[in-house]
Every structure is written in C-alpha cells, then in structure tokens.
Coordinates of C-alpha atoms in Angstrom, one line a residue:
M1 CA -16.9 -3.2 -18.0
K2 CA -15.5 -5.8 -20.7
I3 CA -12.6 -7.7 -19.2
N4 CA -9.9 -9.6 -20.2
D5 CA -11.0 -12.8 -18.5
H6 CA -10.6 -16.3 -20.8
A7 CA -8.6 -17.8 -18.1
P8 CA -10.1 -21.4 -16.8
F9 CA -10.8 -21.5 -12.7
T10 CA -11.8 -23.8 -10.9
P11 CA -13.3 -23.1 -7.8
Y12 CA -12.0 -21.3 -5.0
V13 CA -11.2 -23.1 -1.5
A14 CA -8.9 -21.0 0.8
D15 CA -5.8 -22.7 1.5
V16 CA -6.4 -24.1 5.6
A17 CA -2.9 -23.7 7.0
R18 CA -3.0 -19.5 5.4
Y19 CA -2.8 -18.6 9.2
E20 CA 0.4 -20.1 9.9
S21 CA 3.0 -18.7 8.7
M22 CA 2.5 -14.7 8.4
P23 CA 3.2 -12.7 11.0
Y24 CA 0.2 -10.0 12.5
R25 CA 1.0 -6.6 14.1
K26 CA -1.0 -4.4 16.1
C27 CA -2.3 -1.5 14.5
G28 CA -1.4 1.3 16.7
N29 CA -3.9 0.9 19.5
S30 CA -6.4 -0.1 18.4
G31 CA -7.8 -3.7 17.8
I32 CA -6.9 -4.7 14.5
L33 CA -4.2 -6.6 13.2
L34 CA -2.9 -6.4 10.3
P35 CA -0.5 -9.0 7.9
A36 CA 3.2 -7.5 7.0
F37 CA 2.1 -7.4 3.8
S38 CA -0.5 -6.1 2.5
L39 CA -1.1 -6.0 -1.0
G40 CA -1.5 -2.7 -3.4
L41 CA -4.2 -3.5 -5.8
W42 CA -2.2 -0.2 -7.6
H43 CA -1.1 -1.8 -10.7
N44 CA -2.4 -4.6 -13.1
F45 CA -5.9 -4.6 -11.2
G46 CA -7.0 -2.4 -14.3
Q47 CA -10.1 -2.7 -17.4
F48 CA -7.2 -3.0 -19.3
D49 CA -4.7 -5.8 -17.6
S50 CA -5.3 -9.7 -16.9
F51 CA -8.3 -10.3 -15.3
G52 CA -7.2 -13.7 -14.7
N53 CA -3.7 -13.0 -13.7
A54 CA -5.6 -9.7 -10.9
R55 CA -7.3 -13.3 -9.4
N56 CA -4.7 -15.8 -9.5
I57 CA -2.4 -13.0 -7.7
L58 CA -5.6 -12.0 -5.1
R59 CA -6.2 -15.8 -4.2
A60 CA -2.4 -16.1 -3.9
A61 CA -2.4 -13.7 -1.3
F62 CA -4.7 -14.9 0.8
D63 CA -3.6 -18.6 0.6
L64 CA -0.3 -17.0 2.1
G65 CA -1.8 -15.2 4.7
I66 CA -2.7 -11.6 3.4
T67 CA -5.9 -10.3 4.7
H68 CA -5.2 -6.3 4.3
F69 CA -6.3 -5.2 0.3
D70 CA -6.0 -2.3 -0.9
L71 CA -7.4 0.0 -3.1
A72 CA -7.8 3.6 -3.9
N73 CA -11.4 5.8 -5.3
N74 CA -8.9 6.4 -9.1
Y75 CA -7.2 3.1 -9.3
G76 CA -6.9 1.4 -12.3
P77 CA -7.1 2.6 -15.2
P78 CA -9.5 3.8 -16.0
Y79 CA -10.5 5.4 -12.8
G80 CA -13.0 3.1 -10.4
S81 CA -11.2 -0.2 -12.5
A82 CA -9.4 -1.8 -9.4
E83 CA -11.8 -1.3 -7.4
E84 CA -14.4 -2.5 -9.5
T85 CA -11.9 -5.7 -10.5
L86 CA -12.0 -6.5 -6.9
G87 CA -15.2 -6.6 -7.0
R88 CA -15.4 -9.4 -9.3
I89 CA -13.2 -11.4 -7.4
L90 CA -15.2 -11.2 -4.3
D91 CA -18.0 -12.5 -5.8
A92 CA -15.0 -15.3 -8.0
D93 CA -13.5 -16.4 -4.7
L94 CA -13.4 -14.3 -1.9
R95 CA -17.1 -12.9 -0.6
P96 CA -17.8 -16.1 1.8
Y97 CA -14.4 -15.0 3.4
R98 CA -15.1 -11.1 4.1
D99 CA -15.3 -11.0 7.6
E100 CA -12.1 -13.1 6.8
L101 CA -10.4 -9.4 4.7
F102 CA -10.0 -6.1 5.9
I103 CA -10.4 -3.8 2.8
S104 CA -8.9 -0.6 2.5
T105 CA -9.9 2.2 0.0
K106 CA -8.8 5.9 -0.4
A107 CA -10.3 9.2 -1.6
G108 CA -8.3 12.7 -2.2
Y109 CA -6.8 12.7 -6.0
D110 CA -8.7 13.4 -9.3
M111 CA -11.9 11.4 -9.5
W112 CA -14.6 12.7 -11.7
P113 CA -14.5 16.5 -14.0
G114 CA -15.5 20.0 -11.8
P115 CA -14.8 21.5 -8.3
Y116 CA -16.3 18.2 -6.5
G117 CA -14.3 15.2 -8.4
N118 CA -10.8 15.5 -5.8
G119 CA -9.6 16.8 -2.9
G120 CA -11.0 17.2 0.8
S121 CA -14.4 18.7 1.0
R122 CA -17.5 16.8 2.6
K123 CA -19.4 16.8 -0.9
Y124 CA -16.1 14.8 -2.3
L125 CA -15.0 12.3 0.3
C126 CA -19.0 11.1 0.6
S127 CA -19.4 10.6 -2.8
S128 CA -16.0 9.1 -3.2
I129 CA -16.7 6.4 -1.3
D130 CA -20.3 5.5 -2.2
Q131 CA -19.1 5.0 -5.5
S132 CA -16.7 2.8 -4.0
L133 CA -18.5 1.0 -2.2
K134 CA -20.4 0.2 -5.2
R135 CA -17.9 -0.8 -7.1
M136 CA -16.8 -3.1 -4.9
N137 CA -20.3 -4.5 -3.9
L138 CA -19.7 -4.1 0.5
E139 CA -21.5 -2.6 2.6
Y140 CA -18.6 -1.1 4.6
V141 CA -15.1 -0.7 3.5
D142 CA -12.9 -1.5 7.0
L143 CA -10.7 1.6 6.2
F144 CA -11.1 4.8 4.3
Y145 CA -8.3 7.1 4.0
H146 CA -7.6 10.6 2.8
H147 CA -5.3 10.5 0.1
R148 CA -3.7 12.8 0.6
P149 CA -3.7 17.2 2.7
D150 CA -5.6 19.4 0.5
P151 CA -4.3 22.9 0.9
Q152 CA -7.4 24.5 0.0
T153 CA -9.8 22.2 2.5
P154 CA -9.7 23.4 6.0
I155 CA -8.5 19.7 8.0
E156 CA -11.8 20.6 10.4
E157 CA -14.0 19.5 7.3
T158 CA -12.2 16.5 6.1
V159 CA -12.0 15.5 9.8
Y160 CA -15.3 15.8 10.3
A161 CA -16.0 14.3 7.0
L162 CA -14.3 10.8 7.9
D163 CA -15.7 11.0 11.4
L164 CA -19.5 11.0 9.5
L165 CA -18.3 8.2 7.5
V166 CA -17.7 6.3 10.5
K167 CA -20.9 7.2 12.6
Q168 CA -22.7 5.9 8.8
G169 CA -21.3 2.4 9.4
K170 CA -19.7 3.1 5.7
A171 CA -16.3 2.8 7.2
L172 CA -14.8 0.5 10.7
Y173 CA -11.3 2.8 10.4
V174 CA -9.7 5.8 9.2
G175 CA -6.6 6.7 7.9
L176 CA -4.8 9.7 6.4
S177 CA -2.1 9.3 3.8
N178 CA 0.7 10.9 2.6
Y179 CA 0.6 13.7 5.2
N180 CA 3.4 14.3 7.5
A181 CA 3.7 14.7 11.5
E182 CA 2.7 18.1 11.5
Q183 CA -0.3 17.4 9.5
T184 CA -1.0 14.1 10.9
N185 CA -0.5 15.8 14.9
A186 CA -3.4 18.2 14.1
A187 CA -5.9 15.7 12.2
L188 CA -4.8 13.5 15.8
T189 CA -5.7 16.3 18.0
L190 CA -9.3 16.7 16.3
F191 CA -10.0 13.1 15.5
K192 CA -9.1 12.3 19.4
Q193 CA -11.9 15.1 20.5
L194 CA -14.4 13.3 17.9
G195 CA -13.6 9.9 18.9
T196 CA -13.2 8.5 15.8
P197 CA -11.4 5.9 15.1
F198 CA -8.2 7.1 13.3
V199 CA -6.1 3.8 13.7
I200 CA -3.2 4.3 10.8
N201 CA -1.2 6.5 8.9
Q202 CA -0.1 5.5 4.4
S203 CA 3.5 7.0 4.0
K204 CA 6.5 6.1 1.0
Y205 CA 8.8 4.2 2.6
S206 CA 12.0 2.6 1.6
M207 CA 15.7 2.5 1.9
F208 CA 15.7 5.6 -0.6
E209 CA 13.0 7.2 0.6
R210 CA 13.3 7.7 4.3
S211 CA 11.1 11.5 5.2
V212 CA 8.7 10.2 7.6
E213 CA 12.4 9.0 9.9
D214 CA 12.2 12.8 10.1
G215 CA 9.3 12.7 12.8
L216 CA 6.8 10.7 11.7
L217 CA 7.6 7.7 12.6
D218 CA 8.4 8.5 16.2
L219 CA 5.0 11.0 16.5
L220 CA 2.9 7.8 14.7
S221 CA 5.2 5.1 17.8
N222 CA 4.3 7.6 20.5
K223 CA 0.7 8.4 19.4
S224 CA 0.0 4.6 19.3
I225 CA -1.0 5.4 15.7
G226 CA -0.4 2.6 13.0
M227 CA 1.7 3.0 9.7
I228 CA 2.4 1.4 6.7
A229 CA 4.6 1.3 3.5
F230 CA 3.8 2.7 0.4
S231 CA 6.7 2.1 -2.8
P232 CA 8.6 -0.2 -0.5
L233 CA 10.9 -0.8 -3.9
A234 CA 11.0 2.5 -4.5
Q235 CA 9.6 1.9 -8.4
G236 CA 11.6 -1.2 -8.7
M237 CA 15.0 0.7 -8.1
L238 CA 15.5 -1.7 -5.0
T239 CA 15.0 -4.8 -7.6
N240 CA 17.4 -7.2 -9.3
K241 CA 15.9 -5.3 -12.6
Y242 CA 18.5 -2.7 -12.6
L243 CA 22.0 -4.4 -12.2
N244 CA 22.9 -4.8 -15.7
G245 CA 21.4 -1.8 -16.8
I246 CA 17.8 -0.2 -17.9
P247 CA 15.5 -2.5 -19.6
K248 CA 13.7 -1.9 -22.0
D249 CA 10.2 -3.0 -20.6
S250 CA 11.0 -1.8 -16.9
R251 CA 9.8 1.3 -15.5
A252 CA 12.8 3.7 -16.1
N253 CA 12.7 3.2 -20.0
N254 CA 8.6 4.1 -20.0
D255 CA 7.9 8.0 -20.4
K256 CA 4.4 7.1 -18.4
S257 CA 6.0 6.0 -15.5
Y258 CA 7.1 8.0 -11.8
L259 CA 10.3 6.1 -12.4
Q260 CA 12.7 8.1 -14.5
E261 CA 16.3 6.9 -16.3
Q262 CA 18.2 9.4 -14.6
Q263 CA 17.1 8.4 -10.7
V264 CA 18.3 4.9 -11.2
I265 CA 22.0 6.1 -13.0
A266 CA 21.9 7.6 -9.8
H267 CA 21.1 5.2 -7.5
L268 CA 23.1 2.7 -9.8
P269 CA 26.4 1.9 -7.5
Q270 CA 24.1 1.6 -4.3
I271 CA 21.5 -0.9 -6.1
N272 CA 24.7 -2.8 -6.7
K273 CA 26.2 -2.7 -3.0
L274 CA 23.1 -3.6 -2.3
A275 CA 22.5 -6.2 -3.8
T276 CA 25.8 -7.7 -2.8
I277 CA 24.8 -7.9 1.0
A278 CA 21.2 -8.9 0.3
K279 CA 22.8 -12.1 -1.6
A280 CA 25.4 -12.8 1.6
R281 CA 21.4 -12.7 3.1
G282 CA 20.7 -15.6 1.4
Q283 CA 17.9 -12.7 -0.1
T284 CA 17.0 -11.2 -3.2
L285 CA 17.3 -6.6 -3.3
A286 CA 13.0 -7.0 -2.8
Q287 CA 13.1 -9.4 -0.1
M288 CA 15.7 -7.8 1.5
S289 CA 14.5 -4.0 1.0
L290 CA 11.3 -5.5 2.7
A291 CA 12.9 -7.1 5.4
W292 CA 15.1 -4.2 6.5
L293 CA 11.1 -2.0 6.7
L294 CA 9.9 -4.5 9.2
N295 CA 12.9 -4.5 11.1
D296 CA 11.4 -1.2 12.9
H297 CA 9.1 -2.4 15.5
R298 CA 7.1 1.0 14.1
V299 CA 5.9 0.1 11.0
T300 CA 3.1 -1.9 11.0
S301 CA 2.6 -3.7 7.6
V302 CA 4.1 -3.2 4.2
L303 CA 2.2 -2.0 1.2
I304 CA 3.4 -4.2 -1.9
G305 CA 2.2 -4.8 -5.6
A306 CA 2.3 -7.9 -7.5
S307 CA 2.4 -8.6 -11.0
S308 CA 2.3 -11.9 -10.6
A309 CA 1.3 -14.8 -7.7
T310 CA 5.0 -16.3 -8.1
Q311 CA 6.5 -12.5 -7.2
L312 CA 3.9 -11.9 -4.3
R313 CA 4.4 -15.3 -2.9
E314 CA 9.2 -14.3 -3.7
N315 CA 8.5 -10.8 -2.0
V316 CA 6.7 -12.6 0.8
S317 CA 9.3 -15.1 1.6
S318 CA 11.7 -12.4 3.3
I319 CA 9.8 -13.1 6.6
E320 CA 12.2 -15.7 6.7
N321 CA 14.9 -13.5 6.9
L322 CA 13.5 -10.2 9.3
D323 CA 16.9 -10.2 11.2
F324 CA 20.3 -8.2 10.3
T325 CA 23.5 -8.5 12.1
D326 CA 25.0 -4.8 13.4
E327 CA 27.7 -5.6 10.7
E328 CA 24.7 -5.9 8.0
S329 CA 22.9 -2.5 9.6
T330 CA 26.2 -0.7 9.4
L331 CA 26.6 -1.9 5.7
I332 CA 23.3 -1.0 4.8
R333 CA 23.4 2.7 6.6
E334 CA 26.1 3.4 5.0
T335 CA 25.4 2.1 1.4
I336 CA 21.8 4.0 1.6
E337 CA 23.5 7.7 3.2
S338 CA 26.3 7.8 0.5
K339 CA 25.9 10.5 -1.5
I340 CA 23.7 10.9 -4.5
L341 CA 24.9 12.4 -7.4
V342 CA 22.2 14.1 -9.5

C-alpha cells in the first residue's frame, strides 16, 4: 500500500509522565482499566491520509496516557487501510509498548463482496479477525466487537463465534457495538452461560444523541458491563465550528458526510447557547461536551477522533474540569431538551 510518508521523524521514546494526568476507569467487573479518553482511528488514518500526521496523533495520544486505540475492519478508506496504518505505526514507534496498549477492532458491516462479507455469521467474524490481525501484524487484539446487530443471523451464532475467538486466543475480551438494551441483554445471557469475557458496549452518545439513556446505560451499570461512547461531539456539531454558520470545508457541507446541513441549522440555537455556557466554564464547546459525558459514572471511556495532535491535546484537556455546578447542569439539560424544529 502506498501512503504519503514524507515527514522526517526522530526515534520515538514515550513520555515518562504519560500516566500522571489521564484518569482510568474500571471497565465493568473486569480487571481492565480504560483511559477516560480512547482514540478512534475511523478518520485520518486511511490510505490517502497523511501517514506523518497519523503517526504524530498516535505518538501524542500515548504520551497523553491514551492506551486504548479503537478500529474496525472497514475503517479507511479503503477498507482495512486504517488497520494497516496502525500496523505500520506500531512497527515504527509503538511495538515496544504493545503490552501497555489496549487495541480493539470490530466486524459487522460490509467488508468484502459476496454473501460472507458482512453480518454476524461465524464464517464472517472468524475470517475478519484473521484479516485484521494480519493487517496490524498482531497475534491478538485486546478487544473484538461485533459492530452491529444482524437480524439475518441468530444471536446464538454471533455470540458463539465471539466466544470461539477468545478460546482461540485471537481476542482477550469481546464487546458489542450499536446494540440496544434488549439486544445487549439477550447476548449477555448467552455470554454468561459460556463464561465469555464480554466487558463493554460501544454506543453513540452525546448531548444531541441520548437514546442510550432509555434503558441501555442503566442495564450496563446494573450488569457491571462497561460503556464507551462514540461520536461524542455529534459529528462536529458540538464544537465551535458552526457558531458563525457552516464553513465550506465542514462535514455539513460535504455530500459524502453523515452530517447534513439541515441538522446543523436545526441545532444552531442549542449550539450557541451551549457554547455560551462552555465559555463561562473556561472551556470550548467540545471540551464541555466531552466533560459532560465523563461526568456520568456509567460511562467508562469516551471515544474521540482527531485531525491533528494539537486538536487531540485540546480535547483531552477537558479532564481538567469534569465537574458541573447545579446551575450549569440545569442550563445544559434545559438547552439540550428544548424542542428542535426540523
């Protein structure tokens, strides 16, 4: 794979103070501690992105105490290239620190053509993890997720396949992503019967996407299962980017993005009110939005992306102020629960 790799780099030595400021939270009833912030390699780690920038981001992340890197088989583009990029960065910088890293990947969405290239079948999941391990040049991943529920595959087959991967030594723990409370509970019953180390559920959660509050968070807390939130900034809406309109280079102005211009316009009154609250706290809107999630003890870790090492450091600095006054909490709740006209 040809990757843009022209930046000069000195040999990497991790910051000796990397564990001094990052909070770590227990992941359910497992022995695993996850950093308050985990790094997602969904964007900016594909074949056509700057390898030098990706390398800078991962170096900065580990120096900040971020030990958890999260991928999926089809992250890129093209599919698989984010895992290949991580493999190259491991070889260049982080391989000596492998035992300090918690690496996760997933399978569930489309990955290759034909009837066996997506879903939740044993064939797909077993083939996918083998491919992922090869791309990253790893003997095992610390955590392997099923990326989405598959209505065409019995939940028993998916759960038994995940259990098999643990027994084969290809994954130490397993997780579920995009599963609601009912689906998670059904899988949990089977995992318990098998003794599978199911430790975490990964779900979309932000001030603007709160469906996990309708039962899932309480279920995970009651069953001692970890929860990691993805898309915590609502595809960029919960940042200062849209305070003065929609920039030409933004996701909302890109036809290939999941974020639509009308969504941003509908949320603008809330975005501006939240930004005012954040400013009074001495934070950016993004920093406050991340702190708001971590203020909930049921959230084990928040999964963030980064376009640069500078942006990563800025967002991680939100750990310096995770507490909210009663007045701030009330204002935020009133704002995010106000009616949106679309």
